[in-house]
Amino acid sequence: MEEDNETPSSSTLKSASKERKYVQKFKTSWLEHPDFKTWLKKSDKGETKAYCKICDCDLVCGMSELLKHKNSAKHTKKMAVISQCGRMSTFLNKNQTHATNVLKMELKMCGFLAKHDLPISLVDDFVSLLRNLFPESKCLDDVHLGKQKATNILRQVTGATYKQEVIDIS
């Protein structure tokens, strides 16, 4: 009977064989890691998940799991496609910058006329003078500034700004 007391029961064997697995939490330092910074972000599904922006999938956190995903066929194929196509934002930023530069140029021309108390009727000749002086300027080619547009810019854009400044001073 003493032998029965010394042998472990089946329930204690099961609990001894079960080991707790450590679940890795997402580390923000991975976002600066050169292998991960272009495609990794924290998942919305919990602190133990990571998200691949390229593959649009959630991943288990852990350095080895992230490296496995990075080297997977699915991920490498999608990365190759993206690197060949380029990003849409690069195309949009160029156009947006050009359009912004054109608007700035129009505003500055109107501001120059107003600052020096020159008549708005000069705006057509002023634009053509600048085009003759700077024929290689692409922004100047896209400036379409006439008397009506200059008047509207001075009244609605700069006029409203200065009106608000006067109100704030009072």
CSV table of C-alpha atoms in Angstrom, one decimal, residues 13-154:
chain,number,residue,atom,x,y,z
A,13,LEU,CA,1.4,13.5,-14.6
A,14,LYS,CA,-0.7,15.5,-17.0
A,15,SER,CA,-0.1,18.8,-15.2
A,16,ALA,CA,3.6,18.2,-15.0
A,17,SER,CA,3.8,17.5,-18.7
A,18,LYS,CA,1.9,20.6,-19.6
A,19,GLU,CA,4.2,23.6,-19.9
A,20,ARG,CA,2.9,27.1,-20.2
A,21,LYS,CA,3.8,28.7,-23.5
A,22,TYR,CA,5.0,32.3,-23.4
A,23,VAL,CA,2.9,34.5,-25.6
A,24,GLN,CA,5.0,37.4,-27.1
A,25,LYS,CA,3.4,40.8,-27.0
A,26,PHE,CA,3.9,43.3,-29.8
A,27,LYS,CA,7.0,45.4,-29.5
A,28,THR,CA,7.1,48.9,-30.9
A,29,SER,CA,10.8,48.5,-31.5
A,30,TRP,CA,9.9,46.2,-34.4
A,31,LEU,CA,8.5,49.1,-36.3
A,32,GLU,CA,12.0,50.6,-36.6
A,33,HIS,CA,13.6,47.2,-37.5
A,34,PRO,CA,14.9,47.4,-41.1
A,35,ASP,CA,13.3,44.1,-42.1
A,36,PHE,CA,9.8,45.1,-40.8
A,37,LYS,CA,9.4,48.9,-40.9
A,38,THR,CA,7.9,49.0,-44.4
A,39,TRP,CA,5.1,46.5,-43.9
A,40,LEU,CA,4.5,45.9,-40.2
A,41,LYS,CA,2.1,47.6,-37.8
A,42,LYS,CA,0.3,46.7,-34.6
A,43,SER,CA,-2.8,44.7,-35.1
A,44,ASP,CA,-6.2,45.8,-33.9
A,45,LYS,CA,-7.0,42.3,-32.8
A,46,GLY,CA,-4.9,42.4,-29.6
A,47,GLU,CA,-1.6,43.0,-28.1
A,48,THR,CA,-0.2,39.6,-29.1
A,49,LYS,CA,-0.9,40.1,-32.8
A,50,ALA,CA,1.0,42.0,-35.5
A,51,TYR,CA,-0.4,43.1,-38.9
A,52,CYS,CA,1.2,42.9,-42.4
A,53,LYS,CA,0.1,45.9,-44.5
A,54,ILE,CA,1.3,44.2,-47.7
A,55,CYS,CA,-0.5,40.9,-47.2
A,56,ASP,CA,-3.5,42.3,-45.3
A,57,CYS,CA,-3.2,39.6,-42.6
A,58,ASP,CA,-2.7,39.3,-38.8
A,59,LEU,CA,0.3,37.5,-37.5
A,60,VAL,CA,1.4,36.0,-34.3
A,61,CYS,CA,4.0,38.2,-32.5
A,62,GLY,CA,7.5,36.9,-32.2
A,63,MET,CA,10.7,37.7,-34.1
A,64,SER,CA,10.9,34.2,-35.6
A,65,GLU,CA,7.3,34.3,-36.8
A,66,LEU,CA,7.8,37.7,-38.3
A,67,LEU,CA,10.9,36.6,-40.1
A,68,LYS,CA,9.1,33.5,-41.4
A,69,HIS,CA,6.3,35.6,-42.8
A,70,LYS,CA,8.8,38.0,-44.4
A,71,ASN,CA,10.4,35.1,-46.2
A,72,SER,CA,7.2,33.4,-47.1
A,73,ALA,CA,6.3,33.1,-50.8
A,74,LYS,CA,3.1,35.1,-50.5
A,75,HIS,CA,4.8,38.0,-48.8
A,76,THR,CA,7.9,38.1,-51.1
A,77,LYS,CA,5.6,37.9,-54.2
A,78,LYS,CA,3.5,40.9,-53.1
A,79,MET,CA,6.6,42.9,-52.1
A,80,ALA,CA,8.1,42.3,-55.6
A,81,VAL,CA,4.9,43.6,-57.2
A,82,ILE,CA,4.8,46.7,-55.0
A,83,SER,CA,8.4,47.5,-55.6
A,84,GLN,CA,7.9,47.3,-59.4
A,85,CYS,CA,4.8,49.4,-59.5
A,86,GLY,CA,5.8,52.1,-57.0
A,87,ARG,CA,3.5,53.9,-54.6
A,88,MET,CA,0.5,55.8,-55.7
A,89,SER,CA,1.3,58.6,-53.2
A,90,THR,CA,4.5,59.4,-55.1
A,91,PHE,CA,2.4,60.2,-58.2
A,92,LEU,CA,-0.1,62.2,-56.2
A,93,ASN,CA,2.4,64.2,-54.3
A,94,LYS,CA,4.1,65.4,-57.5
A,95,ASN,CA,0.8,66.6,-59.0
A,96,GLN,CA,-0.3,68.0,-55.7
A,97,THR,CA,2.9,69.9,-55.2
A,98,HIS,CA,2.7,71.4,-58.7
A,99,ALA,CA,-0.9,72.5,-58.2
A,100,THR,CA,0.0,73.9,-54.9
A,101,ASN,CA,2.9,75.9,-56.4
A,102,VAL,CA,0.6,77.3,-59.1
A,103,LEU,CA,-1.9,78.4,-56.4
A,104,LYS,CA,0.9,80.0,-54.4
A,105,MET,CA,2.2,81.8,-57.4
A,106,GLU,CA,-1.3,83.2,-58.2
A,107,LEU,CA,-1.7,84.3,-54.6
A,108,LYS,CA,1.7,86.0,-54.5
A,109,MET,CA,1.0,87.8,-57.7
A,110,CYS,CA,-2.3,89.2,-56.4
A,111,GLY,CA,-0.6,90.1,-53.1
A,112,PHE,CA,2.2,91.9,-55.0
A,113,LEU,CA,-0.4,94.0,-56.9
A,114,ALA,CA,-2.3,94.8,-53.7
A,115,LYS,CA,0.8,95.6,-51.6
A,116,HIS,CA,2.2,98.0,-54.2
A,117,ASP,CA,-1.3,99.6,-54.8
A,118,LEU,CA,-1.2,98.6,-58.5
A,119,PRO,CA,-4.3,98.3,-60.5
A,120,ILE,CA,-5.8,94.9,-61.0
A,121,SER,CA,-6.0,95.6,-64.8
A,122,LEU,CA,-2.2,95.0,-64.9
A,123,VAL,CA,-2.5,91.4,-64.0
A,124,ASP,CA,-2.7,90.1,-67.6
A,125,ASP,CA,0.4,92.1,-68.6
A,126,PHE,CA,2.1,91.1,-65.4
A,127,VAL,CA,1.6,87.3,-66.1
A,128,SER,CA,2.7,87.6,-69.7
A,129,LEU,CA,5.8,89.6,-68.6
A,130,LEU,CA,6.8,86.8,-66.2
A,131,ARG,CA,6.2,84.2,-68.9
A,132,ASN,CA,8.6,86.0,-71.2
A,133,LEU,CA,11.2,86.3,-68.4
A,134,PHE,CA,10.9,82.7,-67.3
A,135,PRO,CA,9.9,80.6,-70.4
A,136,GLU,CA,11.1,77.3,-68.8
A,137,SER,CA,8.8,77.6,-65.8
A,138,LYS,CA,6.2,74.9,-65.8
A,139,CYS,CA,4.3,76.5,-62.9
A,140,LEU,CA,4.0,79.8,-64.8
A,141,ASP,CA,2.6,78.0,-67.8
A,142,ASP,CA,-0.2,76.7,-65.7
A,143,VAL,CA,-1.0,80.1,-64.1
A,144,HIS,CA,-4.4,81.3,-65.4
A,145,LEU,CA,-4.8,84.6,-63.7
A,146,GLY,CA,-7.0,87.3,-65.2
A,147,LYS,CA,-8.7,90.4,-63.8
A,148,GLN,CA,-11.8,88.5,-62.6
A,149,LYS,CA,-9.8,85.8,-60.8
A,150,ALA,CA,-7.4,88.3,-59.3
A,151,THR,CA,-10.3,90.3,-58.0
A,152,ASN,CA,-12.0,87.3,-56.5
A,153,ILE,CA,-8.7,86.2,-54.8
A,154,LEU,CA,-8.2,89.6,-53.3
